[in-house]
mmCIF file of C-alpha atoms in Angstrom:
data_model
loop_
_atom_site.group_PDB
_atom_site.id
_atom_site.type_symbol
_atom_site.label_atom_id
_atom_site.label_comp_id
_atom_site.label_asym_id
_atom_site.label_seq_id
_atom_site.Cartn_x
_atom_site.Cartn_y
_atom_site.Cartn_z
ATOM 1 C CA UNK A 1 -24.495 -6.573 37.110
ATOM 2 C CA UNK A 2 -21.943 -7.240 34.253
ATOM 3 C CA UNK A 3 -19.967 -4.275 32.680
ATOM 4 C CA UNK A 4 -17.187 -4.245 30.930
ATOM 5 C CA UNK A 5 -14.443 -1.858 32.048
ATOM 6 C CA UNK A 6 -13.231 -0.331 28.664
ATOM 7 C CA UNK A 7 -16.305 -1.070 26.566
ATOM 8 C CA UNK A 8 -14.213 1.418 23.564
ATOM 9 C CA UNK A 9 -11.802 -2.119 23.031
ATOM 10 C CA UNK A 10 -14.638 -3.927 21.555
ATOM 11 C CA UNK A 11 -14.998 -2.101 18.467
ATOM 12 C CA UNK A 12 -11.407 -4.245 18.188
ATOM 13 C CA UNK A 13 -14.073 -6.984 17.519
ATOM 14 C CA UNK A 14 -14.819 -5.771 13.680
ATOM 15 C CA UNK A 15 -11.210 -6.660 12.841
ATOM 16 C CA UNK A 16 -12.569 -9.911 13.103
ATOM 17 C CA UNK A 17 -13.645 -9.581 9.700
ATOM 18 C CA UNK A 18 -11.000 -8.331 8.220
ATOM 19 C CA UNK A 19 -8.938 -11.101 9.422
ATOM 20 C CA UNK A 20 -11.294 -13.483 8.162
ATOM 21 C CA UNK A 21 -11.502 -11.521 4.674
ATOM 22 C CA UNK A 22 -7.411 -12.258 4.900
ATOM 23 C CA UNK A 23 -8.154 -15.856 5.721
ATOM 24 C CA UNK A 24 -10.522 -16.057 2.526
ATOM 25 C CA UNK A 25 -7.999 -14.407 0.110
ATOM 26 C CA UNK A 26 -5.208 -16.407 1.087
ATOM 27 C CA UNK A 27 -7.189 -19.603 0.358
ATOM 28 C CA UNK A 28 -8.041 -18.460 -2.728
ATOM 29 C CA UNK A 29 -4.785 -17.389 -3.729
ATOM 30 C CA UNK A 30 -3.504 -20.859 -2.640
ATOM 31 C CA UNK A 31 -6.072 -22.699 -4.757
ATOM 32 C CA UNK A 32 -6.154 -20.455 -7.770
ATOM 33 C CA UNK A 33 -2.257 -21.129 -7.477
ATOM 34 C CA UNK A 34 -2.820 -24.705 -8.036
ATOM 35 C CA UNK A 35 -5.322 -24.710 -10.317
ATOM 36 C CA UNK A 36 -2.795 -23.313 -12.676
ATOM 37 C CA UNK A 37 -0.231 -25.750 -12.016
ATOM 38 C CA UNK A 38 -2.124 -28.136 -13.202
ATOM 39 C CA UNK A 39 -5.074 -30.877 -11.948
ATOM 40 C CA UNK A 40 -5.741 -30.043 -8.264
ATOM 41 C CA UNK A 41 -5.871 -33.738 -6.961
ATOM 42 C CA UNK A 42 -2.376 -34.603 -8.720
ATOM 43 C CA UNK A 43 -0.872 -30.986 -7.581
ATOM 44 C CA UNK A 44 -1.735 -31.227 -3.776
ATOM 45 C CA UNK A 45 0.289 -34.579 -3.694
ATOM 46 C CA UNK A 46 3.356 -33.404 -5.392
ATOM 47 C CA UNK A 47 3.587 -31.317 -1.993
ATOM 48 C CA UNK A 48 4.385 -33.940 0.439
ATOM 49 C CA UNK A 49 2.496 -33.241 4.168
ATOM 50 C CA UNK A 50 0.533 -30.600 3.061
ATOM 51 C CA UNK A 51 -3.079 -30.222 5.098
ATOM 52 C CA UNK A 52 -5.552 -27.988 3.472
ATOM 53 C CA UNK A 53 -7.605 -29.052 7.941
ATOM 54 C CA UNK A 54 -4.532 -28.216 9.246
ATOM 55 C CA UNK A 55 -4.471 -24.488 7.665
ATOM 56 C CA UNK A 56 -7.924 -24.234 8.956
ATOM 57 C CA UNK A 57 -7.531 -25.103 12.006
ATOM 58 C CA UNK A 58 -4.261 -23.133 12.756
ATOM 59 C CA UNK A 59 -6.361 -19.961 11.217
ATOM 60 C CA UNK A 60 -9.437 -21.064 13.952
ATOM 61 C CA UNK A 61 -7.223 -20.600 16.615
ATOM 62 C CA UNK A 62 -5.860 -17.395 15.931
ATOM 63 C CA UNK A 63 -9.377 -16.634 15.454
ATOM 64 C CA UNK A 64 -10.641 -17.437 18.652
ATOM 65 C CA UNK A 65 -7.219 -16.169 20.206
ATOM 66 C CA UNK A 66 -7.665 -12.795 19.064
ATOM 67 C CA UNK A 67 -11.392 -12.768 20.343
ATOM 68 C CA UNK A 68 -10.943 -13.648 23.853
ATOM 69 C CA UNK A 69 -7.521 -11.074 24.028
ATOM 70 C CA UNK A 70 -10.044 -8.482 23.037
ATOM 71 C CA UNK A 71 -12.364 -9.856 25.537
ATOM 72 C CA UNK A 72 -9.844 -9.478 28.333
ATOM 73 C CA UNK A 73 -8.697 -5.876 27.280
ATOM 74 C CA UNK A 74 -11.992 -4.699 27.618
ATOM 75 C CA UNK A 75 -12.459 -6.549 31.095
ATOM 76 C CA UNK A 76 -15.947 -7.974 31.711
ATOM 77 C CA UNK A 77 -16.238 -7.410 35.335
ATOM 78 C CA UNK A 78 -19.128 -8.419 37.745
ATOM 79 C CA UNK A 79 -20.416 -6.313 40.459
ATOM 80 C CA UNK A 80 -19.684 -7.791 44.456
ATOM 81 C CA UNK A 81 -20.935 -5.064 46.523
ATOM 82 C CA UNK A 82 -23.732 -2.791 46.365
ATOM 83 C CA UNK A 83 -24.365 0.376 48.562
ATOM 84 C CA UNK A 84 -26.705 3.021 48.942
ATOM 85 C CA UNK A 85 -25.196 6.355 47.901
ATOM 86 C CA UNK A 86 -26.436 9.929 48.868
ATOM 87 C CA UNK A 87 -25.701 12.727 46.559
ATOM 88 C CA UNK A 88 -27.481 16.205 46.348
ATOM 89 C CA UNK A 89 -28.374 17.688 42.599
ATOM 90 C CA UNK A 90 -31.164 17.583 40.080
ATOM 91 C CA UNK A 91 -32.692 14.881 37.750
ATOM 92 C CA UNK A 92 -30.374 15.933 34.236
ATOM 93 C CA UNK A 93 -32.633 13.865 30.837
ATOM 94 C CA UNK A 94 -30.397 14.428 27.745
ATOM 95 C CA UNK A 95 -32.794 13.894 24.166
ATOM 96 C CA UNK A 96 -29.816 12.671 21.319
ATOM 97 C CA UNK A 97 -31.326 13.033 17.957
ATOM 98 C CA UNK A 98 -30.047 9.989 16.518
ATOM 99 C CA UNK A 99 -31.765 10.514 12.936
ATOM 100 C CA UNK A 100 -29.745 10.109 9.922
ATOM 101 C CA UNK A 101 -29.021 14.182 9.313
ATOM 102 C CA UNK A 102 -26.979 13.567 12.499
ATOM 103 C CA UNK A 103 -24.686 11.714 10.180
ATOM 104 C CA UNK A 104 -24.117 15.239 8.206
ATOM 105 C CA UNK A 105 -20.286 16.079 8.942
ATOM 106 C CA UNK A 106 -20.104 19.637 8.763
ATOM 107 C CA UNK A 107 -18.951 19.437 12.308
ATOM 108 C CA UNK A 108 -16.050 17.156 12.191
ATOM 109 C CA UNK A 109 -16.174 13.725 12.077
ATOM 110 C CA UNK A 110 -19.955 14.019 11.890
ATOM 111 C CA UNK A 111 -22.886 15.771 14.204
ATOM 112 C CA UNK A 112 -23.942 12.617 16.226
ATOM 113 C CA UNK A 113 -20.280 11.554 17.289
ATOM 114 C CA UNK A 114 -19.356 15.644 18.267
ATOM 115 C CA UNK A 115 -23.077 15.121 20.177
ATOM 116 C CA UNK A 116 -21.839 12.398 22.363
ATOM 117 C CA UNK A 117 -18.366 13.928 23.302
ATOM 118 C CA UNK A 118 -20.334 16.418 24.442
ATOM 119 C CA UNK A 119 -22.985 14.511 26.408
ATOM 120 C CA UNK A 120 -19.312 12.357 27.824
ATOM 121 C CA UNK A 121 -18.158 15.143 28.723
ATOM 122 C CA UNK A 122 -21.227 16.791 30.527
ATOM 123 C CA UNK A 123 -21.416 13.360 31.854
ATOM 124 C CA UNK A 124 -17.618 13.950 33.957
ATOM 125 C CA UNK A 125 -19.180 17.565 34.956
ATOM 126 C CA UNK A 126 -22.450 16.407 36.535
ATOM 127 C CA UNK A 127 -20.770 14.481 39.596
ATOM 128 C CA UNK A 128 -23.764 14.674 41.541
ATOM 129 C CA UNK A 129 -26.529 14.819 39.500
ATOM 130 C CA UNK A 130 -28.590 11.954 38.240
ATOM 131 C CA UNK A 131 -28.602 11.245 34.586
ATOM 132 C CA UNK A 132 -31.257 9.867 32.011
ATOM 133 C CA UNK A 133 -30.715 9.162 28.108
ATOM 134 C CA UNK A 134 -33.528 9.549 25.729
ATOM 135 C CA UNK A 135 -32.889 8.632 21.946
ATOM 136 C CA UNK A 136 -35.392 10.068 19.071
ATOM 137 C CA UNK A 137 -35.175 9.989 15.201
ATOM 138 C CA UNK A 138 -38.880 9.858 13.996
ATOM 139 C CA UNK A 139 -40.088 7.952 17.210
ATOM 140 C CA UNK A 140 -38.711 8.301 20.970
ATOM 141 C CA UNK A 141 -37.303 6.304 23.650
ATOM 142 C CA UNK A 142 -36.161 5.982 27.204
ATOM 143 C CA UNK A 143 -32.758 4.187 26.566
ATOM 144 C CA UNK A 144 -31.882 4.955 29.997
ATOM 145 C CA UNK A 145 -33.813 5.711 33.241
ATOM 146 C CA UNK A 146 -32.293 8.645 35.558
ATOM 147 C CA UNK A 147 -29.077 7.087 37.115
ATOM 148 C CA UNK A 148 -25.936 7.909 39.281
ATOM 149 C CA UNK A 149 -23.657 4.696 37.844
ATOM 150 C CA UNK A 150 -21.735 7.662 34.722
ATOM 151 C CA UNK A 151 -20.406 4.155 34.209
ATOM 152 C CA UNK A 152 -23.478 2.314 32.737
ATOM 153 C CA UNK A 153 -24.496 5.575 31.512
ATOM 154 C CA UNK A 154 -21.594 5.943 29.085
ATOM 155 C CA UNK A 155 -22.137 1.963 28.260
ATOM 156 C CA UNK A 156 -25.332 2.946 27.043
ATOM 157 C CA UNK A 157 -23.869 6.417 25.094
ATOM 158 C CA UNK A 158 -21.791 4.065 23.036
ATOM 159 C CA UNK A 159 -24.127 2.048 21.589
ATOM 160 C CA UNK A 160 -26.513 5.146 20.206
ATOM 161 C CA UNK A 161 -26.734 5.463 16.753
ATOM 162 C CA UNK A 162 -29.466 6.089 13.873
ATOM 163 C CA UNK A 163 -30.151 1.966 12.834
ATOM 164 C CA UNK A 164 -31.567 1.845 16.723
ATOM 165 C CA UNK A 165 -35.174 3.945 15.362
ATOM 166 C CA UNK A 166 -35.958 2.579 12.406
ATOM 167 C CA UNK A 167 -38.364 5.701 11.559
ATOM 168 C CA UNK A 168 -36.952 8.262 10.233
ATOM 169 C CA UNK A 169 -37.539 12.184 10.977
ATOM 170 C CA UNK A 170 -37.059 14.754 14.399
ATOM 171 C CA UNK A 171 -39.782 13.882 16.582
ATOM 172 C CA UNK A 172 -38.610 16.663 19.192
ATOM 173 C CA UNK A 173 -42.484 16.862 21.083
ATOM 174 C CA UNK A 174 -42.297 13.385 21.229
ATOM 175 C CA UNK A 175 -39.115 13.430 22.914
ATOM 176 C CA UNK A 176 -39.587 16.338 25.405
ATOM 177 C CA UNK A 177 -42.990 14.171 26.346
ATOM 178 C CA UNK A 178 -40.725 10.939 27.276
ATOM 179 C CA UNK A 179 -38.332 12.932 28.807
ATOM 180 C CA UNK A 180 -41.145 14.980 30.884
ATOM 181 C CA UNK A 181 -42.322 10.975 32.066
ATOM 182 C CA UNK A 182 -39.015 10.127 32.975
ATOM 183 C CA UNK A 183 -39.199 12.489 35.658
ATOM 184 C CA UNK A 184 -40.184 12.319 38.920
ATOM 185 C CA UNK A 185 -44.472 13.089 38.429
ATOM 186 C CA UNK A 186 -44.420 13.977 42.523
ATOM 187 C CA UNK A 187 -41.545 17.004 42.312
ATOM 188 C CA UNK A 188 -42.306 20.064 40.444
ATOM 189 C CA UNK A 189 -38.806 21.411 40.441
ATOM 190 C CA UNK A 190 -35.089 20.047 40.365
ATOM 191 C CA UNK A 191 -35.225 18.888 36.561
ATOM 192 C CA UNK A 192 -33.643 19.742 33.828
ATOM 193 C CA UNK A 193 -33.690 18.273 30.114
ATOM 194 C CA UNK A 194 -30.640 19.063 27.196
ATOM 195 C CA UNK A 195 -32.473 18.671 23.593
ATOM 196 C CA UNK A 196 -29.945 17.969 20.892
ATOM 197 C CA UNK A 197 -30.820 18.229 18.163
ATOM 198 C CA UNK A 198 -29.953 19.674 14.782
ATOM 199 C CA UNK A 199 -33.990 20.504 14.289
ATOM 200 C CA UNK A 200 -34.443 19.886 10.522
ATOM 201 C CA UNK A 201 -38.026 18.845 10.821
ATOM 202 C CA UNK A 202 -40.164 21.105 12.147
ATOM 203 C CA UNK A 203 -42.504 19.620 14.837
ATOM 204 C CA UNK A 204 -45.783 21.189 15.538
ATOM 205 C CA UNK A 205 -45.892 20.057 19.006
ATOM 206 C CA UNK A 206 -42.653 20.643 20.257
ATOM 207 C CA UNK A 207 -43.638 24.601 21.797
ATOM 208 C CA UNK A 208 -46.950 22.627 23.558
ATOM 209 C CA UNK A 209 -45.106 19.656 24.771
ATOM 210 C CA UNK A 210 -42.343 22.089 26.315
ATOM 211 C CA UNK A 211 -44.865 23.883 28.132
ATOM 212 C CA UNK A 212 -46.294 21.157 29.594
ATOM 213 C CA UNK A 213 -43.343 19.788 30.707
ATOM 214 C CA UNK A 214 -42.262 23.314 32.227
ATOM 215 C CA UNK A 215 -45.431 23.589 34.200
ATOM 216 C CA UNK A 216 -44.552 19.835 35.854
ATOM 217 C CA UNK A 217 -40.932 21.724 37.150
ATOM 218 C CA UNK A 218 -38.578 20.470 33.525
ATOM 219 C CA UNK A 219 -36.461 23.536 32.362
ATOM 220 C CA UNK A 220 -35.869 22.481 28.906
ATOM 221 C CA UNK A 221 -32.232 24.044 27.682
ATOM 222 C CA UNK A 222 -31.362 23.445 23.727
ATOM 223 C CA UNK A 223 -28.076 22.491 21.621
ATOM 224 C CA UNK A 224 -27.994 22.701 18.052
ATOM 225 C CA UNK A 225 -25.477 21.219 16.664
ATOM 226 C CA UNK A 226 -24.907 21.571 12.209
ATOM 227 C CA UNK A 227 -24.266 24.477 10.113
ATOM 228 C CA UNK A 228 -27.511 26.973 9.128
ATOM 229 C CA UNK A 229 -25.737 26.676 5.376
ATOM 230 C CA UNK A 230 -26.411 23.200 5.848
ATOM 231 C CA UNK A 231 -24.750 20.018 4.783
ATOM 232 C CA UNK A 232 -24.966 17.257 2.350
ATOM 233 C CA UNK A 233 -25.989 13.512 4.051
ATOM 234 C CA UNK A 234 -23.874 10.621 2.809
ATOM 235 C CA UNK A 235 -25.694 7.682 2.076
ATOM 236 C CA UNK A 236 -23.372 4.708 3.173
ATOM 237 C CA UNK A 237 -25.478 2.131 0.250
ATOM 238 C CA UNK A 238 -23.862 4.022 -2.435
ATOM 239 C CA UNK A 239 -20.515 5.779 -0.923
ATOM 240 C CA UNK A 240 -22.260 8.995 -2.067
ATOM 241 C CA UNK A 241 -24.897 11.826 -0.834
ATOM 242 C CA UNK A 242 -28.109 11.386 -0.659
ATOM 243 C CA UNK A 243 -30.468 12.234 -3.538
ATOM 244 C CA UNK A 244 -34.032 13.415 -3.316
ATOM 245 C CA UNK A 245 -36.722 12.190 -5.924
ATOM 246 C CA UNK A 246 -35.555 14.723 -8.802
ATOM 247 C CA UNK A 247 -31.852 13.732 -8.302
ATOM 248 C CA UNK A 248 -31.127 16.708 -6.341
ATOM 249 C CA UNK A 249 -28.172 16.062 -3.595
ATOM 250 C CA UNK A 250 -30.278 16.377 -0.235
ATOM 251 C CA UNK A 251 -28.786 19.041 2.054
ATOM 252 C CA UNK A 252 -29.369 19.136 5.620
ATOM 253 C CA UNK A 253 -29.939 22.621 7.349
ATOM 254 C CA UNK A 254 -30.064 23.597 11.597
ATOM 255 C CA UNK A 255 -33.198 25.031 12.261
ATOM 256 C CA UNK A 256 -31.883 27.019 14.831
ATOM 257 C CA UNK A 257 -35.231 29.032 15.090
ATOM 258 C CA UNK A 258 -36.844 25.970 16.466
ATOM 259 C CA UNK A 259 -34.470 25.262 19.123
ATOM 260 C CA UNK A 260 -34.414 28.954 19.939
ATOM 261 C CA UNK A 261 -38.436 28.932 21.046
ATOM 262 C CA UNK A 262 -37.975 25.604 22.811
ATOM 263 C CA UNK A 263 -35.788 26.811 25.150
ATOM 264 C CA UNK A 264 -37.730 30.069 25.406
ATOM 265 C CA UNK A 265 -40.685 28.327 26.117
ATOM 266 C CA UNK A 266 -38.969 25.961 28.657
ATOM 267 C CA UNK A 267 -37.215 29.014 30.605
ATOM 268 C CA UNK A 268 -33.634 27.896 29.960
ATOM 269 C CA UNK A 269 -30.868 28.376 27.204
ATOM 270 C CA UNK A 270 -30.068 27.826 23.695
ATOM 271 C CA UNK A 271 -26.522 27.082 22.821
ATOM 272 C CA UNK A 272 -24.826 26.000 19.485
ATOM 273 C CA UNK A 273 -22.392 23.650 19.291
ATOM 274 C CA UNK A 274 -19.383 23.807 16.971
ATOM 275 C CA UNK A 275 -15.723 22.798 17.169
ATOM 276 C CA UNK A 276 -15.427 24.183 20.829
ATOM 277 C CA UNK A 277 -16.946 21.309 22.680
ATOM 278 C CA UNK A 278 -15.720 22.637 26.091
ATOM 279 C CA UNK A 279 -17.660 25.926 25.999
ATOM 280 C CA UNK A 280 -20.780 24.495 25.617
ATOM 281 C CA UNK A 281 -20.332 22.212 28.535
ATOM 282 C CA UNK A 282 -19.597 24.369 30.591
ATOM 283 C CA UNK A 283 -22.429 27.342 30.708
ATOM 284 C CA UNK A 284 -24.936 24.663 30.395
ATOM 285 C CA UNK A 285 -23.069 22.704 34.099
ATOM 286 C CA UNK A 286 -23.579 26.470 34.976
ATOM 287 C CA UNK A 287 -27.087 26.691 33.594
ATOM 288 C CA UNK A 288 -27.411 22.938 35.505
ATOM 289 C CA UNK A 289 -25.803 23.830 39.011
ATOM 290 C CA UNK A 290 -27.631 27.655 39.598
ATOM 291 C CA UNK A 291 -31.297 25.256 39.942
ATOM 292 C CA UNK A 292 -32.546 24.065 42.905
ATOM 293 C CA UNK A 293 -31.053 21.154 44.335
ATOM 294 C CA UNK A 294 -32.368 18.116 46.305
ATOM 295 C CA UNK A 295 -30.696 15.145 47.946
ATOM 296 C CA UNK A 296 -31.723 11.687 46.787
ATOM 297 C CA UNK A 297 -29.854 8.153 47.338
ATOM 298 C CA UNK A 298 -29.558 5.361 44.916
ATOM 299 C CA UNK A 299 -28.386 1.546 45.262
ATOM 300 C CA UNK A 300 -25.017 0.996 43.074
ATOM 301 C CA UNK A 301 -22.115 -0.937 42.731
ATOM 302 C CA UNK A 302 -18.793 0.277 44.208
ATOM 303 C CA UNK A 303 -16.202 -2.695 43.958
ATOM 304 C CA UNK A 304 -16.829 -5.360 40.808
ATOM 305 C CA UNK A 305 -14.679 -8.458 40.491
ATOM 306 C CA UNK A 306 -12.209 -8.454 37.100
ATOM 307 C CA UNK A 307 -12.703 -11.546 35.116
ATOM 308 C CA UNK A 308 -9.917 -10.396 32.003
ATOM 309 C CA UNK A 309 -7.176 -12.685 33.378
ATOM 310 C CA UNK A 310 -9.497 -16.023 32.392
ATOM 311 C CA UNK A 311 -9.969 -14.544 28.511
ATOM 312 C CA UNK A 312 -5.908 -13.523 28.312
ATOM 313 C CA UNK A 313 -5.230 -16.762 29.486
ATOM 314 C CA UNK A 314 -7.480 -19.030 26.663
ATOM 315 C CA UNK A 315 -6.181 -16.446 24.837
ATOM 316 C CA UNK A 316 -2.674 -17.165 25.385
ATOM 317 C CA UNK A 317 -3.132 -21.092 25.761
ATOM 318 C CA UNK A 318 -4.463 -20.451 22.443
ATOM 319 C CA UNK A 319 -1.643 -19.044 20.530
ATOM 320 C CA UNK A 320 0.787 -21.720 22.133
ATOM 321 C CA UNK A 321 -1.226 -24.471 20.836
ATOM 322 C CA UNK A 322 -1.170 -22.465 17.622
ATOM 323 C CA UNK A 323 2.706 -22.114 17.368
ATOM 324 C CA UNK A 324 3.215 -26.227 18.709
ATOM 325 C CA UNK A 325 0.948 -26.911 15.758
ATOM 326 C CA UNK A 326 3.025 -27.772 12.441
ATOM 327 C CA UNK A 327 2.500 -25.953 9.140
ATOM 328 C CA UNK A 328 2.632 -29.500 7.192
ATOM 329 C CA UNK A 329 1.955 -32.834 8.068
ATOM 330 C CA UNK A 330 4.761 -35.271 8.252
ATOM 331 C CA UNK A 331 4.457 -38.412 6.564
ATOM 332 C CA UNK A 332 4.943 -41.557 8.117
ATOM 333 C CA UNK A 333 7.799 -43.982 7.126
ATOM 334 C CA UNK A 334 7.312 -47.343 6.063
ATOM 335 C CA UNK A 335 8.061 -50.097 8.479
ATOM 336 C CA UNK A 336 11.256 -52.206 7.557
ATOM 337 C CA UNK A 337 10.558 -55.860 6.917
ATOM 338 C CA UNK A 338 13.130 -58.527 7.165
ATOM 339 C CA UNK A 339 13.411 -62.112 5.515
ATOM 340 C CA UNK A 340 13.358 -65.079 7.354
#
């Protein structure tokens, strides 16, 4: 299994971009530049030794330098050995709404990013407790099947956002079904599923689905996270809010009532999440730890091999050849000739 260690040092990666934005300016500055002096052609060879492929290349290896050092910050690392670890807890399935009113930030920076410093932090709680991750906007999905590696769990956490579902609305009874499969079928007890959600859409099905899922052992607890007064969505397209048809800004409300009769329905607890993160972890790890436990054993990696020494050294070699490389080409000299 391949992980990387600090997975957070990738986002590094999009600076990529900007440096390449840099690149393009500064050649376009540099031409524009020349095209004022005069004719290009006749410009370029009033400045002896300059090489338009040397530039280039000297940029492609700072490129490709700065790549592989973010590579070897974040430390790809390979598991070696494998053992079979025996914990005692309950199956915990978190349901992320990942649909765009997540995006809403009238809980700072926005409600999906406060929803996964919570689930990272319930994540450092539930020490022996196996974890699933179900994602749903307007459809729903097993991102991740019940697990003890926190590690691979968090990998997964990271990369959760609204352009993974496509369709757009709160499918909750959708979700609380895939969650319900994710389970153990056999066991009618030890399982417990965190909706979070901010509920705008009302689903139908949600009450009926979290029955069913009760009477096959899932207490279903609830986090809403959003203001009731609602806030507007920005739309990244235009750098603005959202508009409905009639030009109205769209505002986007928690339906707290919802989440209220899910967990009612599902025999466990509804919570709201605002600026005090901690709170909220910790009834529901309360909530979590007063059920039932059982003791199960799963297969995982303890020691993995670090591979970030082979990407800081390309990385390094790199720059060197970088520096060794000079700015401008130096002409050669004409060979003397002598006179018989």
């Amino acid at each position: 299994m391949l992980r990387f260690q600090h997975s957070e040092y990738l986002w590094a990666l999009t600076l990529l971009l900007v440096l390449q934005l840099a690149f393009l300016g500064i050649s376009w500055w540099k031409r524009r530049s020349i095209r004022r002096i005069g004719d290009p052609a006749l410009v370029e060879k009033l400045f002896a030794g300059y090489s338009r492929k040397l530039f280039v290349f000297k940029f492609l290896l700072i490129f490709l330098a700065f790549f592989f050092g973010v590579l070897g910050l974040a430390n790809l690392q390979k598991g070696s050995r494998m053992e079979k670890i025996t914990r005692k807890g309950v199956d915990v399935v978190i349901a992320l709404d990942v649909s765009k009113s997540m995006l809403a930030n009238d809980i700072q920076p926005d409600r999906l990013t406060r929803a996964k410093q919570l689930i990272s932090k319930l994540m450092d709680k539930l020490d022996n407790d196996r974890v699933g991750l179900v994602v749903f906007a307007g459809n729903a999905y097993l991102q991740m099947p019940l697990t003890i590696d926190y590690s691979a769990a968090k990998m997964y956490l990271s990369t959760v956002s609204p352009d993974m579902i496509p369709t757009q609305g709160t499918a909750i009874g959708q979700a609380i079904q895939v969650s319900d499969e994710a389970f153990n079928k056999k066991e009618r007890k030890h399982k417990a599923l965190v909706v979070i959600s901010d509920g705008e859409d009302h689903d139908e099905t949600a009450l009926q689905k979290t029955r069913t899922a009760f009477d096959n052992g899932v207490v279903t607890n609830t986090i809403g996270i959003g203001s009731v007064a609602g806030s507007p969505l920005p739309d990244p397209e235009t750098g603005s809010y959202k508009k409905d048809r009639e030009g109205n800004t769209v505002i986007s409300k928690l339906n707290e009532n919802e989440l209220k009769g899910i967990a009612a329905a599902g025999k466990g607890i509804y919570q709201h999440l605002d600026n005090n993160t901690d709170d909220v972890v910790n009834t529901l790890v309360n909530k979590i730890d007063s059920m039932e436990q059982k003791e199960f054993g799963e297969n995982v990696f303890t020691d993995y091999n670090s591979y970030f020494q082979y990407f800081l050294g390309i990385c390094l070699a790199l720059l060197l050849i970088e520096f060794f490389i000079p700015e401008v080409r130096h002409p050669r000299e004409p060979r003397e000739t002598t006179v018989a």
